[in-house]
Coordinates of C-alpha atoms in Angstrom, one line a residue:
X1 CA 110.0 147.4 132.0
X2 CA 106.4 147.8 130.4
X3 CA 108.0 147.3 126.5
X4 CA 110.7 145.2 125.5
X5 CA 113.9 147.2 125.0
X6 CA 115.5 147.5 121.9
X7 CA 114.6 143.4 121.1
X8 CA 117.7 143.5 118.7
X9 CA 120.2 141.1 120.0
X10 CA 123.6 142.7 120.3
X11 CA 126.7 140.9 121.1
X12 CA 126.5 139.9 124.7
X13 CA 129.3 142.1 126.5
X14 CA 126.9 144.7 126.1
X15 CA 125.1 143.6 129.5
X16 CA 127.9 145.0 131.3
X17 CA 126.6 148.8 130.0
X18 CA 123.2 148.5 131.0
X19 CA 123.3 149.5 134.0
X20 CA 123.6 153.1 135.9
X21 CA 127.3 153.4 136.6
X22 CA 127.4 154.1 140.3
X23 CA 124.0 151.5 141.5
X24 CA 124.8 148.2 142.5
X25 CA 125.5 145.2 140.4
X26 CA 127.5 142.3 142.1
X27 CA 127.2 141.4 146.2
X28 CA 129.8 139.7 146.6
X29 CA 131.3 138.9 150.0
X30 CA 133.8 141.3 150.9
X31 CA 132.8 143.9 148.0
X32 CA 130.2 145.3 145.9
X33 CA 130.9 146.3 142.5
X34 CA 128.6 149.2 141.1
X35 CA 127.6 148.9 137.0
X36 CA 130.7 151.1 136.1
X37 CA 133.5 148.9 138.0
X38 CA 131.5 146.1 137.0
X39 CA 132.3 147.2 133.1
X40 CA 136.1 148.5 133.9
X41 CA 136.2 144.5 135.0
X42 CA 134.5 142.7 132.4
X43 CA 136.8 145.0 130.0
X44 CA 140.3 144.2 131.5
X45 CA 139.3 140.4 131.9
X46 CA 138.4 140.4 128.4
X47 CA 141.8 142.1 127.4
X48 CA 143.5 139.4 129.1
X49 CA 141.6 136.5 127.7
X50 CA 142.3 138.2 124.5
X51 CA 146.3 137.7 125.0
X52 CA 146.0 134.9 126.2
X53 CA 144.0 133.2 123.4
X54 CA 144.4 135.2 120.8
X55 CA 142.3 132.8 118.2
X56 CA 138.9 133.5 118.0
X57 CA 136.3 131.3 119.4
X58 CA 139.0 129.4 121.6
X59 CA 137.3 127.7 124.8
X60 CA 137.9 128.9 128.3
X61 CA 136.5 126.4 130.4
X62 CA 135.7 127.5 134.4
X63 CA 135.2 124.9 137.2
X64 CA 134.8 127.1 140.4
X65 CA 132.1 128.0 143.0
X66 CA 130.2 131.4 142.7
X67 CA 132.0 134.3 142.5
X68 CA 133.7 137.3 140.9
X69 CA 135.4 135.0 138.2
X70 CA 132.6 133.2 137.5
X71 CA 130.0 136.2 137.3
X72 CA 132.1 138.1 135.0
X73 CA 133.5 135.6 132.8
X74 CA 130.1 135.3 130.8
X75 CA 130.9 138.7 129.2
X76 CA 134.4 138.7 129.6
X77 CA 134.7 136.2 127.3
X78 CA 132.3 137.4 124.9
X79 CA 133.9 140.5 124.7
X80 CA 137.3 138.9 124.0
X81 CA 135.4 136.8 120.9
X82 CA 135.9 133.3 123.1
X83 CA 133.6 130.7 124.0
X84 CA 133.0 130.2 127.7
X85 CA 131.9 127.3 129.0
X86 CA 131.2 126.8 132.6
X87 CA 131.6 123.3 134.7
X88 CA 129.6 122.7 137.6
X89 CA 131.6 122.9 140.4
X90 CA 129.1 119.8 142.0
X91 CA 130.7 117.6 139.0
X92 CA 133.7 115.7 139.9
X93 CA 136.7 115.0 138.3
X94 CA 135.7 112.3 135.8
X95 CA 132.8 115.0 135.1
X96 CA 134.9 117.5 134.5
X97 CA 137.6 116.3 132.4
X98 CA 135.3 114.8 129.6
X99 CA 133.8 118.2 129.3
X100 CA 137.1 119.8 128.7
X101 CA 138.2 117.2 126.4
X102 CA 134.9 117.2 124.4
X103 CA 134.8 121.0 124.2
X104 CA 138.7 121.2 123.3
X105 CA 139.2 124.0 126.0
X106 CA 142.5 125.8 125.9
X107 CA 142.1 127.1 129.5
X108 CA 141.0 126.2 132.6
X109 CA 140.3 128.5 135.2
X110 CA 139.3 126.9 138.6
X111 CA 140.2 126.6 142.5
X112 CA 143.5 125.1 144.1
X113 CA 141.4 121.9 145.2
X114 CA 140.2 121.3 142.1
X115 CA 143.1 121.9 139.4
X116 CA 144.6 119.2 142.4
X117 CA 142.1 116.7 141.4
X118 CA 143.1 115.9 137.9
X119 CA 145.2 113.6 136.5
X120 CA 147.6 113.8 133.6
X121 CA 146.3 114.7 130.3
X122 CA 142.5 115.8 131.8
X123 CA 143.2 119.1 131.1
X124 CA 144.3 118.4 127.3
X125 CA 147.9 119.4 125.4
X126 CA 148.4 122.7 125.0
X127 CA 145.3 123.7 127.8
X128 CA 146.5 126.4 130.2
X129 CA 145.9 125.5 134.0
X130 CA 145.5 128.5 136.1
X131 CA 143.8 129.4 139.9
X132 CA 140.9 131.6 140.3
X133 CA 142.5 134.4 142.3
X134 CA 145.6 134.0 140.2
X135 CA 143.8 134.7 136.7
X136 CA 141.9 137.7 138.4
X137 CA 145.3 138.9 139.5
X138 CA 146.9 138.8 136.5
X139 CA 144.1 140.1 134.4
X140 CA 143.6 143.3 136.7
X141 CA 147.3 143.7 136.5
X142 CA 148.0 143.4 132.7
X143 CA 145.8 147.0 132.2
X144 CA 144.7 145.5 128.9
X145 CA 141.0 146.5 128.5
X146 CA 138.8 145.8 125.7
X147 CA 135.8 148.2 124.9
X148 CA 132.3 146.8 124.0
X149 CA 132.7 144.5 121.6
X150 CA 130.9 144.6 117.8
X151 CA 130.6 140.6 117.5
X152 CA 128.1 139.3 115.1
X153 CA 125.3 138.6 117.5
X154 CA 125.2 134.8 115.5
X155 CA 128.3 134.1 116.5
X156 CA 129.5 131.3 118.8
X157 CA 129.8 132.6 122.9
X158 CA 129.0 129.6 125.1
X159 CA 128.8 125.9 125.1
X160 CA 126.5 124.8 128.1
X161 CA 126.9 121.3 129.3
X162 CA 123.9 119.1 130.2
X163 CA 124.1 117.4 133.6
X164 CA 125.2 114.1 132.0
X165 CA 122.5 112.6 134.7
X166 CA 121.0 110.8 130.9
X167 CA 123.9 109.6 129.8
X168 CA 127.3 111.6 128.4
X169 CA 127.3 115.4 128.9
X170 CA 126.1 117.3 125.5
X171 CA 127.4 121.0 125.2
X172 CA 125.1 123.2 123.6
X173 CA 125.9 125.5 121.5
X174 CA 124.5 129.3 122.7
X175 CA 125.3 132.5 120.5
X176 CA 125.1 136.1 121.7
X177 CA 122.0 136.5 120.3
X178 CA 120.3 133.2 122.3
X179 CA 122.2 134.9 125.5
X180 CA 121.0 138.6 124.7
X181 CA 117.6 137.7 123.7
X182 CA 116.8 135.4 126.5
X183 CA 118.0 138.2 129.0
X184 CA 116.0 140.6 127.1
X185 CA 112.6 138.3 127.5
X186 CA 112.6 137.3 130.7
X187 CA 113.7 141.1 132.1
X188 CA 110.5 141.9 130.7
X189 CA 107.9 139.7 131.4
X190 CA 109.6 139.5 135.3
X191 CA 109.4 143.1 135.4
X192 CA 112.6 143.6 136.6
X193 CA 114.2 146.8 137.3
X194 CA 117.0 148.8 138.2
X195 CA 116.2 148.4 142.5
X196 CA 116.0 144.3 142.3
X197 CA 118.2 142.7 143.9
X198 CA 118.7 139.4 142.8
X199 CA 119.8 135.9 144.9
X200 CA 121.7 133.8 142.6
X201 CA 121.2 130.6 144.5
X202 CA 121.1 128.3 141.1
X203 CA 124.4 127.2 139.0
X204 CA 125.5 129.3 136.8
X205 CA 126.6 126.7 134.5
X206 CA 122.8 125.8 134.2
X207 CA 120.9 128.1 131.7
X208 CA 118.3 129.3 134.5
X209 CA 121.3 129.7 136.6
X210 CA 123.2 132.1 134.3
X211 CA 120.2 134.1 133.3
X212 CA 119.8 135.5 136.9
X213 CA 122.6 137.4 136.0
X214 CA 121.9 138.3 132.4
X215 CA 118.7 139.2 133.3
X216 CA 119.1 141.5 136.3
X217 CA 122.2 143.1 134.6
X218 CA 120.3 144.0 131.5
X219 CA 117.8 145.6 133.8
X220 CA 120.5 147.3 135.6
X221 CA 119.8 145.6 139.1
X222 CA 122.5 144.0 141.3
X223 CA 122.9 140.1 142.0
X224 CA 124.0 138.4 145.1
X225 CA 125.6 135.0 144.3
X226 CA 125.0 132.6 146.9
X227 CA 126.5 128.7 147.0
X228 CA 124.3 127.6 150.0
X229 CA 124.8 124.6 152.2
X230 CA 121.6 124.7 153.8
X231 CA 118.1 126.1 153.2
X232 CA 118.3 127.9 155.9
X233 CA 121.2 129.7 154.7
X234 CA 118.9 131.1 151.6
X235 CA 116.4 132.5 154.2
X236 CA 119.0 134.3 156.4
X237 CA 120.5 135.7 152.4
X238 CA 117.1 137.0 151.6
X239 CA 117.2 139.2 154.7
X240 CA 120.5 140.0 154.6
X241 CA 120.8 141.4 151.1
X242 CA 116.4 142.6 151.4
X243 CA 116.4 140.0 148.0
X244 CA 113.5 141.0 145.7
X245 CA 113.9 137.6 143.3
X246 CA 114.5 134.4 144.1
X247 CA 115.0 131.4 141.5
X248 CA 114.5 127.7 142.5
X249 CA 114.0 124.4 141.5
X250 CA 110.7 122.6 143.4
X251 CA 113.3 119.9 145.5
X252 CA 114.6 123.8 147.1
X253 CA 111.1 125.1 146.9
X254 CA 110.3 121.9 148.6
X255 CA 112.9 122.4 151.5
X256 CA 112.4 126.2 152.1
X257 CA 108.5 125.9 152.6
X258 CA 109.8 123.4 155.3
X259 CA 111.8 126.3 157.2
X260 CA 109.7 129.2 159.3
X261 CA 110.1 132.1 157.2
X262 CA 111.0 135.3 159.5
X263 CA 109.3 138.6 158.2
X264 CA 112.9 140.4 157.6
X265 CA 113.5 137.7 155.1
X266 CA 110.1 137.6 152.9
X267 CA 109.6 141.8 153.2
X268 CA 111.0 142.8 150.5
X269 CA 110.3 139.6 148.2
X270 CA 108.3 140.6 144.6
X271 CA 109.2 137.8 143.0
X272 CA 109.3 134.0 143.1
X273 CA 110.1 131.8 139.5
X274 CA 110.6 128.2 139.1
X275 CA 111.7 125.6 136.4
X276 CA 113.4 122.6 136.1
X277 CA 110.5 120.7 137.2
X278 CA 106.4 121.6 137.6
X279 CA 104.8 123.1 140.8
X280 CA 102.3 121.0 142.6
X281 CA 99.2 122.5 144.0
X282 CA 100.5 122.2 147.4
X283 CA 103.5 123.9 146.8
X284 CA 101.5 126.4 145.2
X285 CA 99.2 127.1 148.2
X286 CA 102.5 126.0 150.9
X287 CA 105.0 129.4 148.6
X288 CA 102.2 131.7 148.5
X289 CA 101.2 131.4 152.4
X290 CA 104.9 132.4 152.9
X291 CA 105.7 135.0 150.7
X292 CA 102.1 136.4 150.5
X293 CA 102.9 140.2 148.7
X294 CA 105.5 138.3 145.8
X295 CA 104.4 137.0 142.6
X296 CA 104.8 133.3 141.8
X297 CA 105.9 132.7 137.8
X298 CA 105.5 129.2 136.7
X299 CA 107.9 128.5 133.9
X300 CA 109.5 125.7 131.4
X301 CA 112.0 125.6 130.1
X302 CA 115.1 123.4 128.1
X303 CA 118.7 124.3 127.6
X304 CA 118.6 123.7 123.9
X305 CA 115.9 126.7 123.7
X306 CA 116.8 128.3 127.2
X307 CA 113.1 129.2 128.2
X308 CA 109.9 128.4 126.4
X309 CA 107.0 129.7 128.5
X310 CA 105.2 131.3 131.4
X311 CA 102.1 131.4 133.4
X312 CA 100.6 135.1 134.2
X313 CA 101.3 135.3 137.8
X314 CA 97.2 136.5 138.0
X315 CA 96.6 133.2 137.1
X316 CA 98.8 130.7 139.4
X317 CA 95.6 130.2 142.1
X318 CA 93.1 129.3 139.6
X319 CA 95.8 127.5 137.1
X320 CA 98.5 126.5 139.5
X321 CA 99.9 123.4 137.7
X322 CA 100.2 125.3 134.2
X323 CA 103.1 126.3 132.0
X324 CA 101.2 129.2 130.6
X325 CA 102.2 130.2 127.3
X326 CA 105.1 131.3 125.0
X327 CA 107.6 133.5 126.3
X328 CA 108.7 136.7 123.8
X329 CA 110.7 135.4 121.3
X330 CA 109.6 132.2 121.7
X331 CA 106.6 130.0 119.4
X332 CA 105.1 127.1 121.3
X333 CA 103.6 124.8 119.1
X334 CA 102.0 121.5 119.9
X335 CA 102.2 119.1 117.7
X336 CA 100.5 115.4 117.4
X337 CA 102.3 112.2 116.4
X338 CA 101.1 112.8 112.2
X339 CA 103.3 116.1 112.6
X340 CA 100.0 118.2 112.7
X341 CA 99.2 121.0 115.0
X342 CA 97.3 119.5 117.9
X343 CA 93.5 120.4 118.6
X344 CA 93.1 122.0 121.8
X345 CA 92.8 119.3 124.6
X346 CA 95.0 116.7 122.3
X347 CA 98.4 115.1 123.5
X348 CA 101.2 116.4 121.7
X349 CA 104.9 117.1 121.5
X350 CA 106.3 120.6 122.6
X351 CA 107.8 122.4 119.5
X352 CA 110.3 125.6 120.6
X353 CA 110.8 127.7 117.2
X354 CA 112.4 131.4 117.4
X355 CA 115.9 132.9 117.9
X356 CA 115.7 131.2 121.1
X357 CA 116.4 127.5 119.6
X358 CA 120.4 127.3 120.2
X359 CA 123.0 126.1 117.5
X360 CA 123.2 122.3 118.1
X361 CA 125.6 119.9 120.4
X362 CA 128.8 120.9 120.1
X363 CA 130.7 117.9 117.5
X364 CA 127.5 116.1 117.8
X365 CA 125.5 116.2 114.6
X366 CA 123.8 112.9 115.6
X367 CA 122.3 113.9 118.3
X368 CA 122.0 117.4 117.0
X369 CA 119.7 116.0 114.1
X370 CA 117.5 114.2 116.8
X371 CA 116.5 117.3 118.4
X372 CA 117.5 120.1 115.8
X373 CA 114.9 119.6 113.1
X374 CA 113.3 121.8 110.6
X375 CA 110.3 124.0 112.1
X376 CA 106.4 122.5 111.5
X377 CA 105.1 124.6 108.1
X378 CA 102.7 126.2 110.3
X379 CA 105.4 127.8 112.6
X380 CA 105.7 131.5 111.6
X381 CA 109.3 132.0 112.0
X382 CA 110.5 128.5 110.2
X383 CA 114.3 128.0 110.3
X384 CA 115.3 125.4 112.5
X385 CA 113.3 124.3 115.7
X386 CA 113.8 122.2 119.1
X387 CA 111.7 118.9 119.1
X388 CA 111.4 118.7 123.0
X389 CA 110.8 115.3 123.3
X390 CA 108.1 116.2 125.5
X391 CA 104.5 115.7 125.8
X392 CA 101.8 118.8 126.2
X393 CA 98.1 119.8 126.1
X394 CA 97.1 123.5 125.2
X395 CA 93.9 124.1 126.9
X396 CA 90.9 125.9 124.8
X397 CA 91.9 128.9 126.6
X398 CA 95.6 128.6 125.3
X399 CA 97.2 127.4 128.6
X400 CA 99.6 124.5 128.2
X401 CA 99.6 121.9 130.7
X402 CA 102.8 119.5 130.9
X403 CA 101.8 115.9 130.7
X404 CA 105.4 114.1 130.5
X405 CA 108.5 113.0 128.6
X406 CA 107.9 110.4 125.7
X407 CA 111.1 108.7 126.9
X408 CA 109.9 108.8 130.6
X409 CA 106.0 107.6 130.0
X410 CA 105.5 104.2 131.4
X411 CA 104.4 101.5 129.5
X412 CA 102.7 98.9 131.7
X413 CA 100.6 95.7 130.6
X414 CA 99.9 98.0 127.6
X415 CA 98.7 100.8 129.2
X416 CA 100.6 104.0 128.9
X417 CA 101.2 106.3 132.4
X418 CA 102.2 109.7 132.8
X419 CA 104.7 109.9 136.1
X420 CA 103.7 112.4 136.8
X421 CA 100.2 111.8 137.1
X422 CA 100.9 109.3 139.6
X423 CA 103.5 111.6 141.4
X424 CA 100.8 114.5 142.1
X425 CA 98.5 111.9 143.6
X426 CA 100.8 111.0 146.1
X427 CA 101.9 114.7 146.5
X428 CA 98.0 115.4 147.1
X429 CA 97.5 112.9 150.0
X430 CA 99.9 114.8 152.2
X431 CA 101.6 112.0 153.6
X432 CA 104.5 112.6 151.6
X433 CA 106.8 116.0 150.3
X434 CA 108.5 114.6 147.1
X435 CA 107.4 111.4 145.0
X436 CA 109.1 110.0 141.7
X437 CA 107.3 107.0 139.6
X438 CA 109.5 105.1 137.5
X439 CA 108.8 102.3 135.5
X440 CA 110.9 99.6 136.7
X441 CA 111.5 96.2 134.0
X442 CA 109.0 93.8 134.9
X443 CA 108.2 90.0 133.4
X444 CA 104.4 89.8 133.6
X445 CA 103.7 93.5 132.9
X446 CA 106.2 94.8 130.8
X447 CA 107.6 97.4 133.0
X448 CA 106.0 98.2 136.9
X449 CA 105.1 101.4 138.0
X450 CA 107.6 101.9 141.3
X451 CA 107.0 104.9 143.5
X452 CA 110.0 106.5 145.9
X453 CA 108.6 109.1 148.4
X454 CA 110.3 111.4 150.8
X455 CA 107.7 111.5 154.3
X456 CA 106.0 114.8 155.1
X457 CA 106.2 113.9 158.5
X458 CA 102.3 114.8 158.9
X459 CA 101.2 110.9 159.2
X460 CA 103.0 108.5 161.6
X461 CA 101.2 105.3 159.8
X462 CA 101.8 107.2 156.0
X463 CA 103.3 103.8 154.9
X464 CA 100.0 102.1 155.6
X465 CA 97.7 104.8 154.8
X466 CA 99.3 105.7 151.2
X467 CA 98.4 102.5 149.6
X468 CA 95.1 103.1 150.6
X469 CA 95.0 106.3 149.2
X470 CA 95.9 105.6 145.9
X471 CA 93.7 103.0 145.2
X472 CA 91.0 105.3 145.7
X473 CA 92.5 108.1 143.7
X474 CA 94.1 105.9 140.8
X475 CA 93.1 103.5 138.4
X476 CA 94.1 100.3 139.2
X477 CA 96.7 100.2 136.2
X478 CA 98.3 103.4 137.9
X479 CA 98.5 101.7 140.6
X480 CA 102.5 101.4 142.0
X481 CA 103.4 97.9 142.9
X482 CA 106.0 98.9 145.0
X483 CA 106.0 102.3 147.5
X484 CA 110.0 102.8 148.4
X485 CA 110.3 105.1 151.3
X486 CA 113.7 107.4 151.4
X487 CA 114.9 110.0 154.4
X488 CA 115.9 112.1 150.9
X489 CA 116.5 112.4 147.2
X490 CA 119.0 112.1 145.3
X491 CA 119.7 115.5 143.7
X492 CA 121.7 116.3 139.9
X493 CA 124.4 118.8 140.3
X494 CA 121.3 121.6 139.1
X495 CA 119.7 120.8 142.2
X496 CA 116.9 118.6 140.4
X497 CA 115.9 114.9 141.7
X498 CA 118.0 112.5 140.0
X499 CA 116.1 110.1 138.2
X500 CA 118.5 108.0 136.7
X501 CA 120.4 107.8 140.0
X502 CA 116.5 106.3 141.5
X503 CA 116.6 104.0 138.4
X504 CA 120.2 102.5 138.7
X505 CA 119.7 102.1 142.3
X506 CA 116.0 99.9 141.8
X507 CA 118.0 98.0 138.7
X508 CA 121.4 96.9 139.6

């Protein structure tokens, strides 16, 4: 895709006609659906969403593993002018039934096991209850079809819940034209085409999770969902299905450079991208020993603006704990604590302007306010912007480099620490395959830097030798007062390590 096609965002259901009608689009297990039963689908799901909740912008909520429901039901519901929005099917039920009561959904669509596990009044008066297989059923059977759709592209078609690992769960608010445009940018910087074949390893109720499918589909490539249960199982997928993409988070990244990588499973790999977390230099050198011929994109991204930037693959050796720069559609501004643009080299808060910034929290103005504020008057496209909340250098060459989030920064005997700083020095010594610093409350200093690490395995006397380490590589008031050593990490249900969960755990 060497231009971006028609950049115009049109109402989402219009994925489902990308593609050539008889090539592949869907993997699943005991079918594959080409492009053109892939549209018949979406358009008699959409017919019977459209009986069923005949009010526009109504809520369908699903709460089910990967799937055919769940990989149509993004356009489906688009098409039928309702608002989809997807539970993790990691959350429990507690999880679960605040998100359909805060979102007001009018349907829920989700496994036997699962509509089992509520109680009375989770699902919410007048909310439809129905099984997976049942709704698929039903919806194939009605023979109502919908054709593309003309929807204003500004209109309302998802509400995306957080993880809720920070406190409640916030839905935010996504339009067709967030969706559409998103697919559209990251089709083309990826490069993806019509033969990719895409393993959908990620949630699809996570904004880097659904995009796999946006983004292949707009292409017109196929994509093989996968709820995995063990690295290993990833591997033996990419083999399998001869996977050209593969999405992950670095605690995955982390466990598949741990596996031995057979040749059937890395052959016909182009293509490696990660957010939800920054590469180390390790990682770096550990993913590109193993899949030597694919490109590794470094990315960053937040729900409330789906993806801000990139790093040029050319430049992951020489740059390998970059974020790059602004993805299409997107303007990446860096901007200091006086609200001024930052000089190259300066601290600074990551500003997402563009069609990319979403609508808000859904029923939230308060917190909508806090992060939805009006765009820095040098931004060129103005309008409303998202106030990341976290802390960036651009580089006199234009690279951005993450440094940390202002509410995660450690503040200890007066001296502020980045985490992460700490983090990739104990990454760096070997001894150890994941670290977290957290500041933990502390009388004399304030708060004390605390360090969990997951063992490498490479050093038998690592918990000796670490200390050591650090002291030479850190400043003293780096330095963590405590090491905790941990078997594993606690993951959030998008597969990133839980944070909070550390924190509760060194408080209570």
């Amino acid at each position: 895709m060497s231009n971006i096609p028609d950049p115009l965002p049109k109402p989402l259901d219009h994925l489902a006609e990308c593609g050539a009608r008889d090539d592949p689009a869907l993997i699943l297990r005991d079918v594959t659906l080409t492009h053109g039963e892939l549209g018949k689908r979406v358009g008699l799901l959409a017919g019977w969403l459209g009986q069923q909740l005949p009010t526009p912008g109504a809520r369908v909520a699903t709460w089910a593993a990967k799937g055919e429901l769940t990989c149509l039901m993004p356009l489906a519901a688009a098409r039928a002018g309702v608002v989809h929005v997807p539970i993790n099917p990691l959350l429990k039920r507690a999880q679960a039934a605040h998100i359909l009561a805060d979102s007001g959904a009018m349907m829920l669509i989700a496994n036997k096991a699962r509509l089992k596990s509520l109680e009375e009044g989770d699902c919410g008066a007048g909310c439809a209850a129905w099984e997976e297989g049942q709704a698929l059923e039903a919806a194939y059977a009605s023979g109502v079809t919908l054709p593309a759709s003309a929807h204003d592209s500004d209109d309302l078609t998802a509400i995306l819940y957080t993880s809720g690992s920070t406190g409640r769960p916030k839905g935010v608010m996504l339009s067709h034209a967030n969706l559409w445009l998103g697919a559209v940018s990251v089709a083309h910087y990826l490069k993806l085409s019509a033969d990719d074949v895409t393993l959908a390893v990620l949630p699809l109720s996570f904004d880097y999770g659904q995009n796999q499918l946006l983004s292949t589909w707009l292409a017109g490539g196929s994509v093989a969902p996968l709820d995995y249960l063990f690295p290993r199982d990833v591997m033996k997928a990419c083999a399998k299905h001869n996977i050209t993409t593969l999405a992950a988070v670095p605690p995955l990244w982390v466990q598949l450079t741990e596996l031995e990588w057979s040749e059937d499973s890395t052959q016909a790999m182009r293509r490696l991208t990660n957010s939800g977390g920054a590469l180390t230099r390790d990682l770096v050198t550990d993913l590109r020993g193993i899949f030597s011929d694919a490109h590794l994109f470094a990315m960053y991204g937040l729900t409330e603006a789906f993806r801000s930037t990139f790093l040029d693959p050319d430049l992951i050796d020489t740059h390998p704990t970059s974020m790059g720069t602004a993805i299409p559609f997107a303007e990446i501004l860096v901007v200091d604590d006086d609200g001024q643009l930052a000089e190259p080299g300066e601290e600074g808060e990551l500003v997402h302007c563009g069609p990319l910034v979403a609508q808000g929290y859904w029923q939230d103005p308060e917190r909508t306010a806090q992060r939805f504020k009006p765009a820095p008057v040098a931004s060129n496209y103005g309008g409303m912007a998202v106030w990341s909340g976290d802390r960036v250098r651009r580089d006199h060459d234009g690279l951005l480099y993450f440094v940390g989030r202002r509410d995660a920064m450690i503040k200890s005997a007066g001296n502020r620490i980045s985490p992460q700083e700490v983090e990739e020095a104990a990454i760096a010594s070997g001894m150890v395959a994941e670290a977290i610093a957290l500041g933990i409350p502390d009388d004399r200093l304030g708060h004390a830097v605390h360090l969990i690490v997951r063992t490498s395995g490479n050093i038998a006397d690592a918990d000796a030798q670490l200390p050591k380490y650090l002291s030479r590589e850190l400043p003293n008031f780096m330095q963590p007062k405590v090491i905790h050593w941990r078997d594993a990490m606690p993951l959030n249900p998008n597969g990133k390590i839980d944070r909070t969960a550390l924190y509760r755990e060194l408080t209570e």
